[in-house]
Short mmCIF file of C-alpha atoms and ligand atoms in Angstrom, two decimals:
data_model
loop_
_atom_site.label_atom_id
_atom_site.label_comp_id
_atom_site.label_asym_id
_atom_site.label_seq_id
_atom_site.Cartn_x
_atom_site.Cartn_y
_atom_site.Cartn_z
CA ALA B 706 9.06 15.16 14.43
CA LYS B 707 6.16 14.55 17.03
CA ARG B 708 3.39 15.75 14.19
CA ALA B 709 4.76 13.50 11.88
CA ARG B 710 3.39 10.47 13.64
CA GLU B 711 0.31 8.35 12.33
CA GLY B 712 -2.96 10.01 13.44
CA VAL B 713 -2.17 12.62 15.18
CA HIS B 714 -3.31 16.35 13.54
CA VAL B 715 -5.80 14.34 10.91
CA TYR B 716 -8.18 16.47 9.56
CA VAL B 717 -11.72 15.71 9.99
CA PRO B 718 -13.33 18.10 7.19
CA ASP B 719 -16.50 19.30 9.29
CA PRO B 720 -19.97 18.76 7.19
CA VAL B 721 -21.95 21.80 9.09
CA THR B 722 -20.06 24.37 8.39
CA GLY B 723 -21.92 24.95 4.48
CA THR B 724 -18.45 25.95 3.33
CA ALA B 725 -17.07 22.25 1.98
CA GLY B 726 -17.24 23.93 -1.36
CA SER B 727 -14.95 26.44 -0.87
CA ASP B 728 -12.92 24.24 1.61
CA ARG B 729 -12.52 21.81 -1.77
CA LEU B 730 -11.22 24.82 -3.55
CA ARG B 731 -8.58 25.79 -1.43
CA THR B 732 -7.66 22.21 -0.97
CA MET B 733 -7.21 21.61 -4.27
CA GLU B 734 -4.95 25.01 -4.88
CA GLU B 735 -3.17 23.86 -2.49
CA LEU B 736 -2.73 20.49 -3.55
CA ARG B 737 -1.17 21.97 -6.48
CA THR B 738 1.10 23.89 -4.80
CA ALA B 739 2.31 20.90 -2.41
CA LEU B 740 2.71 18.72 -5.53
CA ASP B 741 5.36 21.54 -6.88
CA GLY B 742 6.86 21.59 -3.10
CA ASP B 743 8.04 19.34 -0.60
CA GLU B 744 4.53 18.92 1.58
CA LEU B 745 4.09 15.31 0.32
CA ARG B 746 5.37 12.64 1.95
CA VAL B 747 5.21 8.80 2.18
CA PHE B 748 4.76 6.73 5.59
CA LEU B 749 6.17 3.05 4.80
CA GLN B 750 4.55 -0.13 6.66
CA PRO B 751 6.90 -3.05 6.77
CA GLN B 752 4.86 -6.67 5.20
CA MET B 753 6.42 -9.96 7.31
CA ASP B 754 6.39 -13.21 6.31
CA LEU B 755 4.37 -15.10 8.24
CA ARG B 756 6.61 -18.14 8.01
CA ASP B 757 10.24 -16.87 9.65
CA GLY B 758 8.79 -13.50 10.74
CA ARG B 759 11.35 -11.85 7.75
CA ILE B 760 10.58 -8.10 6.52
CA VAL B 761 9.71 -9.28 2.55
CA GLY B 762 7.74 -5.85 1.73
CA VAL B 763 6.96 -2.79 2.39
CA GLU B 764 3.90 -0.74 1.48
CA ALA B 765 4.34 3.31 0.59
CA LEU B 766 0.82 5.61 1.57
CA VAL B 767 0.95 9.35 0.80
CA ARG B 768 0.31 11.79 3.41
CA TRP B 769 0.43 15.74 3.31
CA ASP B 770 2.27 17.48 5.54
CA HIS B 771 0.11 20.40 5.43
CA PRO B 772 1.69 23.86 6.53
CA THR B 773 -1.33 24.48 8.80
CA ARG B 774 -3.82 21.22 9.36
CA GLY B 775 -0.95 19.21 10.10
CA LEU B 776 -0.59 15.81 8.41
CA LEU B 777 -3.46 14.74 6.39
CA LEU B 778 -4.51 11.04 4.85
CA PRO B 779 -5.40 9.46 1.76
CA GLY B 780 -8.99 9.31 2.92
CA HIS B 781 -9.28 13.51 2.72
CA LEU B 782 -6.21 13.72 -0.35
CA LEU B 783 -6.96 11.34 -3.05
CA PRO B 784 -10.55 12.73 -3.33
CA ALA B 785 -9.12 16.23 -3.14
CA ALA B 786 -6.49 15.14 -5.95
CA GLU B 787 -9.40 13.35 -7.95
CA GLN B 788 -11.59 16.33 -8.15
CA ALA B 789 -8.30 18.79 -8.82
CA GLY B 790 -7.40 15.66 -11.81
CA LEU B 791 -4.31 16.14 -10.26
CA LEU B 792 -4.05 11.96 -9.14
CA ARG B 793 -1.25 10.97 -11.66
CA SER B 794 0.89 13.53 -10.46
CA LEU B 795 0.13 12.13 -7.26
CA THR B 796 0.82 8.79 -7.53
CA ASP B 797 4.12 9.93 -9.97
CA ARG B 798 5.24 12.16 -6.94
CA VAL B 799 4.54 8.88 -4.46
CA LEU B 800 6.38 6.65 -6.70
CA GLU B 801 9.26 9.24 -6.61
CA LEU B 802 9.18 9.69 -3.09
CA ALA B 803 8.61 6.05 -2.43
CA LEU B 804 11.89 4.47 -4.66
CA ALA B 805 14.21 7.20 -3.41
CA ALA B 806 13.26 5.75 0.23
CA ALA B 807 13.81 2.26 -1.28
CA ALA B 808 17.25 3.29 -2.41
CA ARG B 809 18.33 4.08 1.08
CA TRP B 810 17.99 -0.22 2.47
CA TRP B 811 18.08 -1.90 -1.00
CA ARG B 812 21.84 -2.47 -1.14
CA ASP B 813 21.57 -4.13 2.58
CA ARG B 814 18.12 -5.61 2.11
CA SER B 815 16.36 -6.57 -1.07
CA VAL B 816 12.87 -5.57 0.24
CA PRO B 817 10.89 -4.31 -2.57
CA VAL B 818 8.51 -1.22 -2.15
CA SER B 819 4.64 -0.96 -2.66
CA VAL B 820 2.68 1.61 -4.02
CA ASN B 821 -0.80 2.25 -4.83
CA LEU B 822 -2.00 2.65 -8.26
CA SER B 823 -4.91 4.89 -8.90
CA ALA B 824 -7.24 4.24 -12.98
CA GLY B 825 -5.66 6.92 -14.42
CA ASN B 826 -2.23 5.11 -14.19
CA VAL B 827 -3.48 2.04 -15.44
CA THR B 828 -5.19 3.27 -18.67
CA ASP B 829 -1.57 5.34 -19.54
CA LEU B 830 -0.14 2.65 -21.59
CA ASP B 831 3.39 4.14 -21.65
CA LEU B 832 3.10 3.33 -17.84
CA ALA B 833 5.79 0.26 -17.99
CA GLY B 834 8.25 3.19 -19.47
CA LYS B 835 7.68 5.56 -17.01
CA VAL B 836 8.49 3.27 -14.46
CA ALA B 837 11.39 1.64 -16.10
CA ALA B 838 13.26 5.46 -15.79
CA ALA B 839 11.90 5.98 -12.46
CA LEU B 840 13.81 2.81 -11.54
CA HIS B 841 16.68 3.49 -13.60
CA ARG B 842 17.24 7.06 -11.91
CA HIS B 843 16.85 6.05 -8.41
CA GLY B 844 19.97 2.38 -9.24
CA LEU B 845 16.81 0.21 -8.60
CA PRO B 846 16.09 -3.05 -10.12
CA PRO B 847 12.69 -3.52 -11.07
CA GLN B 848 12.13 -6.60 -8.83
CA ALA B 849 12.24 -3.34 -5.59
CA LEU B 850 8.73 -2.17 -7.27
CA THR B 851 5.65 -3.75 -6.17
CA LEU B 852 2.53 -1.75 -7.62
CA GLU B 853 -0.54 -1.91 -5.69
CA LEU B 854 -4.28 -1.53 -7.65
CA VAL B 855 -7.61 -2.36 -6.61
CA GLU B 856 -10.73 -3.95 -8.98
CA ASP B 857 -12.14 -0.65 -9.81
CA THR B 858 -8.69 0.67 -11.14
CA LEU B 859 -9.50 -1.81 -14.50
CA MET B 860 -13.26 -1.16 -14.43
CA GLY B 861 -13.18 1.92 -16.74
CA ASP B 862 -10.71 -0.23 -19.44
CA PRO B 863 -10.39 -3.17 -18.40
CA GLU B 864 -8.44 -4.39 -21.59
CA ARG B 865 -6.08 -1.60 -21.86
CA GLY B 866 -5.59 -2.39 -18.03
CA ARG B 867 -4.32 -6.03 -18.53
CA THR B 868 -2.23 -4.96 -21.41
CA VAL B 869 -0.10 -2.16 -18.85
CA LEU B 870 -0.52 -4.90 -16.25
CA ALA B 871 1.40 -7.25 -18.49
CA ASP B 872 3.94 -5.48 -19.58
CA LEU B 873 4.97 -3.60 -16.16
CA ARG B 874 4.97 -7.75 -15.12
CA ARG B 875 7.41 -8.92 -18.43
CA SER B 876 9.68 -5.60 -17.57
CA GLY B 877 10.25 -7.14 -13.85
CA VAL B 878 8.10 -5.20 -12.29
CA ARG B 879 5.20 -7.04 -8.97
CA THR B 880 1.79 -6.19 -9.47
CA SER B 881 -0.67 -6.85 -6.61
CA ILE B 882 -4.58 -6.72 -6.63
CA ASP B 883 -5.53 -4.68 -3.30
CA ASP B 884 -8.27 -4.55 -1.31
CA TYR B 885 -9.10 -8.07 -2.64
CA GLY B 886 -12.73 -8.90 -0.75
CA THR B 887 -14.55 -5.86 -1.20
CA GLY B 888 -16.37 -4.94 -3.74
CA TYR B 889 -17.72 -8.10 -6.32
CA SER B 890 -14.11 -9.46 -6.47
CA SER B 891 -15.24 -12.12 -9.33
CA LEU B 892 -13.32 -14.95 -9.73
CA ALA B 893 -13.29 -13.97 -13.30
CA TYR B 894 -11.39 -11.08 -12.79
CA LEU B 895 -8.49 -13.42 -10.79
CA ARG B 896 -8.15 -15.25 -13.50
CA GLN B 897 -7.85 -12.20 -15.74
CA LEU B 898 -5.48 -10.50 -14.01
CA PRO B 899 -1.50 -10.54 -14.41
CA ALA B 900 -0.49 -10.32 -10.83
CA ASP B 901 1.95 -12.21 -8.80
CA GLU B 902 0.08 -10.74 -5.67
CA LEU B 903 -2.86 -10.81 -3.41
CA LYS B 904 -3.89 -8.73 -0.57
CA LEU B 905 -6.71 -9.57 1.28
CA ASP B 906 -8.66 -7.09 2.58
CA ARG B 907 -9.35 -6.06 6.77
CA SER B 908 -12.78 -7.27 6.00
CA LEU B 909 -12.34 -10.45 5.13
CA THR B 910 -9.23 -11.30 7.69
CA ALA B 911 -10.42 -9.49 11.00
CA ASP B 912 -12.51 -12.34 12.46
CA VAL B 913 -10.80 -14.85 11.65
CA ASP B 914 -10.04 -15.62 15.17
CA ARG B 915 -13.40 -15.62 16.04
CA ASP B 916 -15.41 -16.82 13.12
CA PRO B 917 -15.04 -20.05 11.49
CA ARG B 918 -17.07 -18.66 8.25
CA ALA B 919 -14.70 -16.24 7.59
CA ALA B 920 -11.69 -18.73 8.45
CA ALA B 921 -13.15 -20.73 5.66
CA ILE B 922 -13.43 -18.34 3.12
CA VAL B 923 -10.03 -16.57 3.64
CA GLN B 924 -8.74 -20.32 3.75
CA SER B 925 -10.25 -21.32 0.77
CA THR B 926 -9.26 -17.94 -0.97
CA VAL B 927 -5.64 -18.73 -0.49
CA ALA B 928 -5.79 -22.24 -1.70
CA LEU B 929 -7.39 -20.51 -5.21
CA ALA B 930 -4.66 -17.58 -4.88
CA HIS B 931 -2.40 -20.36 -4.99
CA ALA B 932 -3.35 -22.26 -7.53
CA LEU B 933 -3.31 -19.29 -9.63
CA GLY B 934 0.49 -18.85 -8.55
CA LEU B 935 -0.25 -15.98 -6.21
CA SER B 936 1.16 -15.20 -2.52
CA VAL B 937 -1.20 -13.44 -0.81
CA VAL B 938 -0.85 -11.09 1.76
CA ALA B 939 -2.99 -10.67 4.94
CA GLU B 940 -4.37 -6.66 5.44
CA GLY B 941 -5.24 -4.67 8.59
CA VAL B 942 -3.61 -7.46 11.02
CA GLU B 943 -4.00 -5.68 14.29
CA THR B 944 -3.67 -8.75 16.93
CA LEU B 945 -1.58 -11.38 17.17
CA ALA B 946 -4.49 -13.63 17.44
CA THR B 947 -5.21 -13.22 14.00
CA SER B 948 -1.67 -13.51 12.63
CA THR B 949 -1.64 -16.89 14.21
CA THR B 950 -4.87 -17.74 12.33
CA LEU B 951 -3.93 -15.64 9.07
CA ALA B 952 -0.31 -18.10 9.12
CA ARG B 953 -2.47 -21.80 9.67
CA LEU B 954 -5.09 -20.95 7.55
CA GLY B 955 -1.81 -20.46 4.56
CA CYS B 956 -1.26 -17.00 4.12
CA ASP B 957 2.47 -16.16 3.07
CA VAL B 958 3.01 -12.39 4.34
CA ALA B 959 0.68 -10.24 6.87
CA GLN B 960 0.91 -6.17 7.37
CA GLY B 961 -0.75 -4.48 10.05
CA TYR B 962 -0.51 -2.75 13.07
CA ALA B 963 0.09 -5.98 14.93
CA ILE B 964 3.68 -5.90 13.10
CA ALA B 965 3.56 -1.70 12.80
CA ARG B 966 1.90 1.72 12.12
CA PRO B 967 2.99 3.33 8.70
CA MET B 968 6.10 5.08 9.67
CA PRO B 969 8.60 8.15 8.36
CA VAL B 970 10.92 6.82 5.81
CA ASP B 971 13.73 7.80 9.10
CA ASP B 972 11.80 5.97 11.30
CA PHE B 973 11.01 2.64 8.92
CA LEU B 974 15.33 2.57 8.54
CA ARG B 975 15.87 2.53 12.32
CA TRP B 976 13.02 -0.43 12.78
CA LEU B 977 14.13 -2.21 9.73
CA ALA B 978 18.03 -2.40 11.41
CA ALA B 979 15.89 -3.01 15.00
CA SER B 980 14.26 -5.88 13.56
CA ASP B 981 17.50 -7.40 12.21
CA SER B 982 18.88 -7.28 15.43
CA GLY B 983 15.77 -9.38 16.92
CA LEU B 984 13.78 -6.08 18.54
CA ILE B 985 10.58 -7.02 16.90
CA ASP B 986 8.56 -9.21 19.66
CA GLU B 987 8.65 -12.69 18.17
CA ALA B 988 5.77 -13.33 19.71
CA LEU B 989 4.13 -12.15 16.38
CA ILE B 990 6.33 -14.71 14.32
CA PRO B 991 3.81 -17.47 14.96
CA HIS B 992 5.71 -20.50 14.27
CA LEU B 993 8.10 -19.27 17.18
CA THR B 994 5.02 -19.60 19.60
CA GLN B 995 3.75 -22.92 18.83
P1 LIG G 1465 -4.16 0.35 0.96
O1 LIG G 1465 -3.55 0.47 0.06
O2 LIG G 1465 -5.51 -0.91 1.18
O3 LIG G 1465 -3.97 0.63 2.47
C1 LIG G 1465 -3.72 0.03 4.04
C2 LIG G 1465 -4.27 1.17 4.87
O4 LIG G 1465 -4.95 0.77 5.81
C3 LIG G 1465 -3.52 2.09 4.80
O5 LIG G 1465 -4.19 3.36 5.28
C4 LIG G 1465 -3.42 1.74 6.44
O6 LIG G 1465 -2.58 3.24 7.11
C5 LIG G 1465 -4.53 1.13 7.00
N1 LIG G 1465 -3.43 0.06 7.84
C6 LIG G 1465 -2.54 -0.64 8.19
N2 LIG G 1465 -2.21 -1.56 9.03
C7 LIG G 1465 -3.75 -1.71 9.37
C8 LIG G 1465 -4.36 -2.30 10.67
O7 LIG G 1465 -3.96 -3.08 11.21
N3 LIG G 1465 -5.76 -1.79 10.49
C9 LIG G 1465 -6.23 -0.91 10.12
N4 LIG G 1465 -7.74 -0.36 10.67
N5 LIG G 1465 -5.76 0.04 9.07
C10 LIG G 1465 -4.76 -0.27 8.73
P2 LIG G 1465 -3.93 4.50 4.78
O8 LIG G 1465 -2.96 5.27 4.62
O9 LIG G 1465 -4.94 5.90 5.14
O10 LIG G 1465 -4.78 4.52 2.98
C11 LIG G 1465 -5.54 4.06 2.87
C12 LIG G 1465 -5.82 3.79 1.10
O11 LIG G 1465 -5.98 4.99 0.67
C13 LIG G 1465 -5.05 3.10 0.70
O12 LIG G 1465 -5.65 1.58 0.90
C14 LIG G 1465 -4.77 3.37 -0.39
O13 LIG G 1465 -5.78 2.60 -1.29
C15 LIG G 1465 -5.26 4.53 -0.76
N6 LIG G 1465 -3.74 4.76 -0.76
C16 LIG G 1465 -2.94 5.40 0.19
N7 LIG G 1465 -1.48 6.14 -0.64
C17 LIG G 1465 -1.78 6.16 -1.91
C18 LIG G 1465 -0.88 6.95 -2.69
O14 LIG G 1465 0.04 6.99 -2.84
N8 LIG G 1465 -1.51 6.47 -4.13
C19 LIG G 1465 -3.07 6.24 -4.48
N9 LIG G 1465 -3.55 6.29 -5.58
N10 LIG G 1465 -3.89 5.48 -3.45
C20 LIG G 1465 -3.36 6.09 -2.67
MG1 LIG G 1466 -2.66 -1.06 -1.43
MG1 LIG G 1467 -5.61 -2.40 0.43
MG1 LIG G 1468 -7.88 -0.10 1.49
#
């Protein structure tokens, strides 16, 4: 159980061995096996409503429980999956794992699970159909799922991407724009995307309590998002000071180490139960401390 902890046994590729090429090949081969077998996991990270401290969402983040190298993070896993042409199969698998997990709490607590999409998914005109079938298999309604995508994901074929997103939303699945504030994050993009939620990247939110300019950018982005009917999730919230400031600036929801680290599914279920019985630090909930 110890090795499943976040940050333990993280594989760091060695850039000087000169074996990067064959390492990569081996990783890709092993990934194929992992996808067929039972080595992929999702870790779950809760999202907290900044007004009342309720848990209103949870993001599923892929992990590879490698038989010899320990727990591999997406930064290593995703490039290998992309090169091996396995990104779509990986998402399919993550979606299955995330929905299987959500089915364990949905009856008690209607908290939706968020899954990250990659470019290959968003050009799949049948995505909404596949997602509906997966939800059905797990006995979940469409509101149980939020799909996140980053701006780059749509670059290849924006037109088709918008069609796929619109189909998803019509089916009742929520859509979310991830990592907003990195890359170009143009306003035109916000205007055109059929989305329900905007996630502000950590690079935008980290300094809000110390830097008035960062605060001004967050405040106006929140106002813009709200005017467009999007709810706002702040990502990478690591401190109470940040959480309090983000609440004051109008952010709706916070996600980050200050609330909880991503954790294995069983740990999350225990954490959720503990948060119900008031065991979560109330100091994190700004309105209770002010
Ligand atoms: P993301 O979707 O923006 O996910 C948030 C990332 O920030 C996660 O990294 C999470 O562990 C990390 N994080 C959460 N709270 C904090 C905090 O307070 N401080 C800091 N510094 N970091 C925090 P992770 O799990 O390594 O994932 C990295 C990225 O990999 C994700 O960014 C997402 O773009 C991608 N990813 C993860 N799982 C999947 C997946 O199943 N499919 C696809 N296509 N991409 C995935
Ligand atoms: Mg995400
Ligand atoms: Mg993000
Ligand atoms: Mg990110």
